């Protein structure tokens, strides 16, 4: 089934540890995104990639890094986790053309707890 | 910067009634606006897109309006059913070109339809 796969589905992580959240899509979408969702704050964009080999910062990039070595994969890394990074993380993709009106396709999220 | 507000955090209605959800934005009017549905523990799923030159868009029991004068979109679910219970998010792009083709989201309205 075409879509976005995120792993792990949940994780408890000690503060200061490094963690990579995985995201893979099989729709050949050129644009990919990482959002975090927190109660009362909604979805906020962390990083994005308009095409393989390029990345950009979103609204809340601090403490996170991404890479886009190929079209399908867009991992998100927390170099040294802090409790404020406790959140649900969603990866998304879309077939971004010149009109910017294509919808986002989301994975089912990674629930991360930093203790 | 562009901001989105969804007026109600929660909306409770009786089965069979029409649910109306509101999305307001500041600053410039986007070329189009999107609505998503999110179920607990899942990622958002795209429902509808409406363009600025479309006053109204329908899909089965769903209707979306777009008023660029009021800077507002309304999302209606007619003949609501308990299965419509979910959180509904509106989204629009931050602008055009480069980093500004990214979607920003409202915080969502949690709809509960009681039998």
Short mmCIF file of C-alpha atoms in Angstrom, two decimals:
data_model
loop_
_atom_site.label_atom_id
_atom_site.label_comp_id
_atom_site.label_asym_id
_atom_site.label_seq_id
_atom_site.Cartn_x
_atom_site.Cartn_y
_atom_site.Cartn_z
CA UNK A 1 0.00 0.00 0.00
CA UNK A 2 1.46 3.34 -1.04
CA UNK A 3 2.12 5.82 1.71
CA UNK A 4 4.47 7.00 4.42
CA UNK A 5 6.09 4.72 6.97
CA UNK A 6 7.45 6.13 10.21
CA UNK A 7 9.56 4.25 12.74
CA UNK A 8 9.52 3.74 15.62
CA UNK A 9 5.85 4.22 16.51
CA UNK A 10 6.84 5.23 20.02
CA UNK A 11 10.01 5.68 22.02
CA UNK A 12 11.07 6.63 25.53
CA UNK A 13 14.44 8.33 25.46
CA UNK A 14 16.75 9.55 28.19
CA UNK A 15 17.72 13.20 28.03
CA UNK A 16 21.05 13.76 26.33
CA UNK A 17 20.74 10.72 24.08
CA UNK A 18 20.83 10.85 20.29
CA UNK A 19 17.82 9.61 18.36
CA UNK A 20 16.89 9.32 14.68
CA UNK A 21 13.27 9.13 13.62
CA UNK A 22 12.86 7.36 10.32
CA UNK A 23 10.50 8.29 7.50
CA UNK A 24 10.11 6.53 4.15
CA UNK A 25 7.62 7.20 1.37
CA UNK A 26 6.91 5.15 -1.75
CA UNK A 27 4.90 7.72 -3.69
CA UNK A 28 7.92 9.34 -5.35
CA UNK A 29 6.89 12.70 -3.92
CA UNK A 30 9.58 15.33 -4.24
CA UNK A 31 8.71 17.35 -1.12
CA UNK A 32 8.89 16.01 2.43
CA UNK A 33 8.27 17.56 5.82
CA UNK A 34 8.65 16.98 9.54
CA UNK A 35 6.07 18.40 11.93
CA UNK A 36 5.70 18.11 15.67
CA UNK A 37 2.27 18.16 17.30
CA UNK A 38 1.79 19.31 20.85
CA UNK A 39 -1.42 19.80 22.83
CA UNK A 40 -2.56 23.38 22.54
CA UNK A 41 0.04 24.26 19.93
CA UNK A 42 -1.06 22.21 16.96
CA UNK A 43 1.22 21.10 14.14
CA UNK A 44 4.45 23.06 13.76
CA UNK A 45 6.94 22.61 10.95
CA UNK A 46 10.44 21.55 11.98
CA UNK A 47 12.28 21.01 8.70
CA UNK A 48 11.36 20.48 5.11
CA UNK A 49 12.92 19.29 1.86
CA UNK A 50 11.60 20.43 -1.52
CA UNK A 51 13.66 17.84 -3.38
CA UNK A 52 16.38 15.26 -2.78
CA UNK A 53 19.64 16.93 -1.79
CA UNK A 54 18.04 20.09 -0.35
CA UNK A 55 16.64 20.88 3.07
CA UNK A 56 15.32 23.95 4.87
CA UNK A 57 14.35 25.14 8.32
CA UNK A 58 10.76 25.45 9.41
CA UNK A 59 9.21 27.23 12.37
CA UNK A 60 10.90 25.21 15.17
CA UNK A 61 14.20 23.77 13.85
CA UNK A 62 16.43 24.15 16.92
CA UNK A 63 17.73 20.86 18.29
CA UNK A 64 16.84 18.94 15.13
CA UNK A 65 18.64 18.08 11.91
CA UNK A 66 17.54 16.35 8.71
CA UNK A 67 19.07 14.91 5.59
CA UNK A 68 17.62 14.00 2.20
CA UNK A 69 20.04 11.68 0.45
CA UNK A 70 17.34 10.28 -1.86
CA UNK A 71 13.70 10.82 -2.80
CA UNK A 72 12.21 8.22 -0.49
CA UNK A 73 13.88 8.82 2.90
CA UNK A 74 13.84 11.82 5.20
CA UNK A 75 15.25 11.02 8.66
CA UNK A 76 14.98 13.45 11.57
CA UNK A 77 17.78 13.45 14.15
CA UNK A 78 17.77 14.76 17.69
CA UNK A 79 21.46 15.16 18.51
CA UNK A 80 20.99 15.50 22.27
CA UNK A 81 17.38 15.07 23.36
CA UNK A 82 15.79 17.39 25.92
CA UNK A 83 12.43 16.99 27.71
CA UNK A 84 10.88 19.83 25.69
CA UNK A 85 11.24 17.61 22.63
CA UNK A 86 8.63 15.27 24.05
CA UNK A 87 5.98 15.33 21.33
CA UNK A 88 4.32 13.43 18.53
CA UNK A 89 6.32 13.72 15.33
CA UNK A 90 4.70 13.47 11.92
CA UNK A 91 6.42 13.03 8.60
CA UNK A 92 4.58 14.14 5.49
CA UNK A 93 5.12 14.33 1.76
CA UNK A 94 3.52 15.84 -1.29
CA UNK A 95 4.02 16.02 -5.02
CA UNK A 96 4.99 19.68 -5.00
CA UNK A 97 4.80 21.28 -8.39
CA UNK A 98 4.64 24.91 -9.39
CA UNK A 99 1.16 25.49 -8.03
CA UNK A 100 1.76 24.51 -4.38
CA UNK A 101 -1.80 23.29 -4.02
CA UNK A 102 -1.21 19.56 -3.70
CA UNK A 103 -2.27 18.01 -0.38
CA UNK A 104 0.05 16.56 2.24
CA UNK A 105 0.18 12.83 2.91
CA UNK A 106 1.05 12.05 6.53
CA UNK A 107 2.49 9.08 8.33
CA UNK A 108 0.92 7.91 11.58
CA UNK A 109 3.53 9.54 13.75
CA UNK A 110 6.21 8.73 16.29
CA UNK A 111 5.32 9.40 19.91
CA UNK A 112 8.53 10.43 21.64
CA UNK A 113 8.95 10.89 25.38
CA UNK A 114 12.21 12.39 26.66
CA UNK A 115 12.79 11.75 30.37
CA UNK B 1 3.69 36.39 9.29
CA UNK B 2 0.60 34.51 8.31
CA UNK B 3 -1.42 33.03 11.18
CA UNK B 4 -4.39 30.71 11.31
CA UNK B 5 -7.00 30.52 14.02
CA UNK B 6 -9.66 27.89 14.50
CA UNK B 7 -12.10 29.48 16.88
CA UNK B 8 -13.31 26.45 18.78
CA UNK B 9 -11.14 23.85 20.41
CA UNK B 10 -14.14 21.57 20.74
CA UNK B 11 -17.61 21.33 19.24
CA UNK B 12 -20.32 18.96 20.49
CA UNK B 13 -23.39 18.34 18.38
CA UNK B 14 -26.25 15.88 18.07
CA UNK B 15 -26.33 13.26 15.35
CA UNK B 16 -28.16 14.47 12.26
CA UNK B 17 -27.35 18.14 12.82
CA UNK B 18 -24.98 20.24 10.73
CA UNK B 19 -21.56 20.88 12.19
CA UNK B 20 -19.92 24.19 11.26
CA UNK B 21 -16.24 24.76 11.94
CA UNK B 22 -14.49 28.10 11.47
CA UNK B 23 -11.00 28.93 10.25
CA UNK B 24 -9.72 32.51 10.21
CA UNK B 25 -6.41 33.80 8.92
CA UNK B 26 -4.50 37.05 9.14
CA UNK B 27 -2.52 39.02 6.61
CA UNK B 28 -2.74 38.16 2.95
CA UNK B 29 -5.32 35.84 1.46
CA UNK B 30 -3.85 32.55 0.29
CA UNK B 31 -4.56 31.24 -3.18
CA UNK B 32 -6.22 28.23 -1.58
CA UNK B 33 -6.98 26.63 1.74
CA UNK B 34 -7.06 22.97 2.73
CA UNK B 35 -9.00 20.98 5.33
CA UNK B 36 -7.79 17.79 7.01
CA UNK B 37 -9.29 15.24 9.38
CA UNK B 38 -7.27 13.66 12.18
CA UNK B 39 -8.33 10.64 14.21
CA UNK B 40 -6.69 9.81 17.58
CA UNK B 41 -3.29 8.19 17.15
CA UNK B 42 -3.25 8.82 13.39
CA UNK B 43 -1.82 11.38 11.03
CA UNK B 44 -4.04 14.01 9.38
CA UNK B 45 -5.86 12.99 6.22
CA UNK B 46 -6.65 15.45 3.43
CA UNK B 47 -10.34 16.17 2.83
CA UNK B 48 -10.86 19.20 0.63
CA UNK B 49 -9.09 22.10 -1.05
CA UNK B 50 -10.78 25.35 -1.99
CA UNK B 51 -9.28 28.03 -4.20
CA UNK B 52 -9.68 31.76 -3.63
CA UNK B 53 -11.90 32.11 -6.70
CA UNK B 54 -14.21 29.32 -5.48
CA UNK B 55 -16.80 30.58 -3.03
CA UNK B 56 -17.92 27.07 -2.17
CA UNK B 57 -16.78 23.48 -2.65
CA UNK B 58 -18.72 20.30 -1.89
CA UNK B 59 -17.82 16.65 -1.44
CA UNK B 60 -20.61 14.32 -0.36
CA UNK B 61 -21.79 15.64 3.06
CA UNK B 62 -18.92 18.13 3.31
CA UNK B 63 -19.07 21.75 2.24
CA UNK B 64 -16.32 24.36 2.46
CA UNK B 65 -16.69 28.09 1.88
CA UNK B 66 -13.97 30.66 1.41
CA UNK B 67 -14.55 34.37 2.04
CA UNK B 68 -11.44 36.41 1.23
CA UNK B 69 -13.12 39.60 2.48
CA UNK B 70 -13.70 38.15 5.94
CA UNK B 71 -10.46 36.13 5.69
CA UNK B 72 -12.42 33.10 6.75
CA UNK B 73 -13.25 29.56 5.69
CA UNK B 74 -16.20 27.60 7.02
CA UNK B 75 -16.31 23.80 7.02
CA UNK B 76 -19.73 22.18 7.21
CA UNK B 77 -20.68 18.55 7.78
CA UNK B 78 -24.37 17.97 7.06
CA UNK B 79 -26.39 15.10 8.55
CA UNK B 80 -23.54 14.46 10.96
CA UNK B 81 -22.84 10.96 12.23
CA UNK B 82 -20.88 9.67 15.24
CA UNK B 83 -18.27 8.43 12.75
CA UNK B 84 -17.59 12.08 11.88
CA UNK B 85 -16.15 12.59 15.36
CA UNK B 86 -12.53 13.64 14.90
CA UNK B 87 -10.30 16.69 14.96
CA UNK B 88 -10.51 18.89 11.87
CA UNK B 89 -7.59 21.06 10.81
CA UNK B 90 -7.41 23.88 8.32
CA UNK B 91 -4.17 24.67 6.54
CA UNK B 92 -2.78 27.16 4.07
CA UNK B 93 0.57 27.89 2.50
CA UNK B 94 2.77 30.57 3.95
CA UNK B 95 3.48 32.09 0.58
CA UNK B 96 5.00 31.19 -2.74
CA UNK B 97 8.40 30.04 -3.81
CA UNK B 98 11.25 28.41 -1.90
CA UNK B 99 10.62 28.01 1.80
CA UNK B 100 7.32 29.82 1.61
CA UNK B 101 5.48 27.01 -0.15
CA UNK B 102 5.07 25.20 3.14
CA UNK B 103 1.74 24.53 4.80
CA UNK B 104 0.87 25.96 8.20
CA UNK B 105 -1.96 24.50 10.24
CA UNK B 106 -4.57 25.73 12.65
CA UNK B 107 -4.68 24.07 16.06
CA UNK B 108 -7.77 22.12 15.09
CA UNK B 109 -11.34 21.74 16.29
CA UNK B 110 -12.32 18.50 18.00
CA UNK B 111 -15.79 17.53 16.83
CA UNK B 112 -17.90 15.11 18.87
CA UNK B 113 -21.15 13.87 17.37
CA UNK B 114 -23.46 12.30 19.95
CA UNK B 115 -25.99 9.63 18.93
#
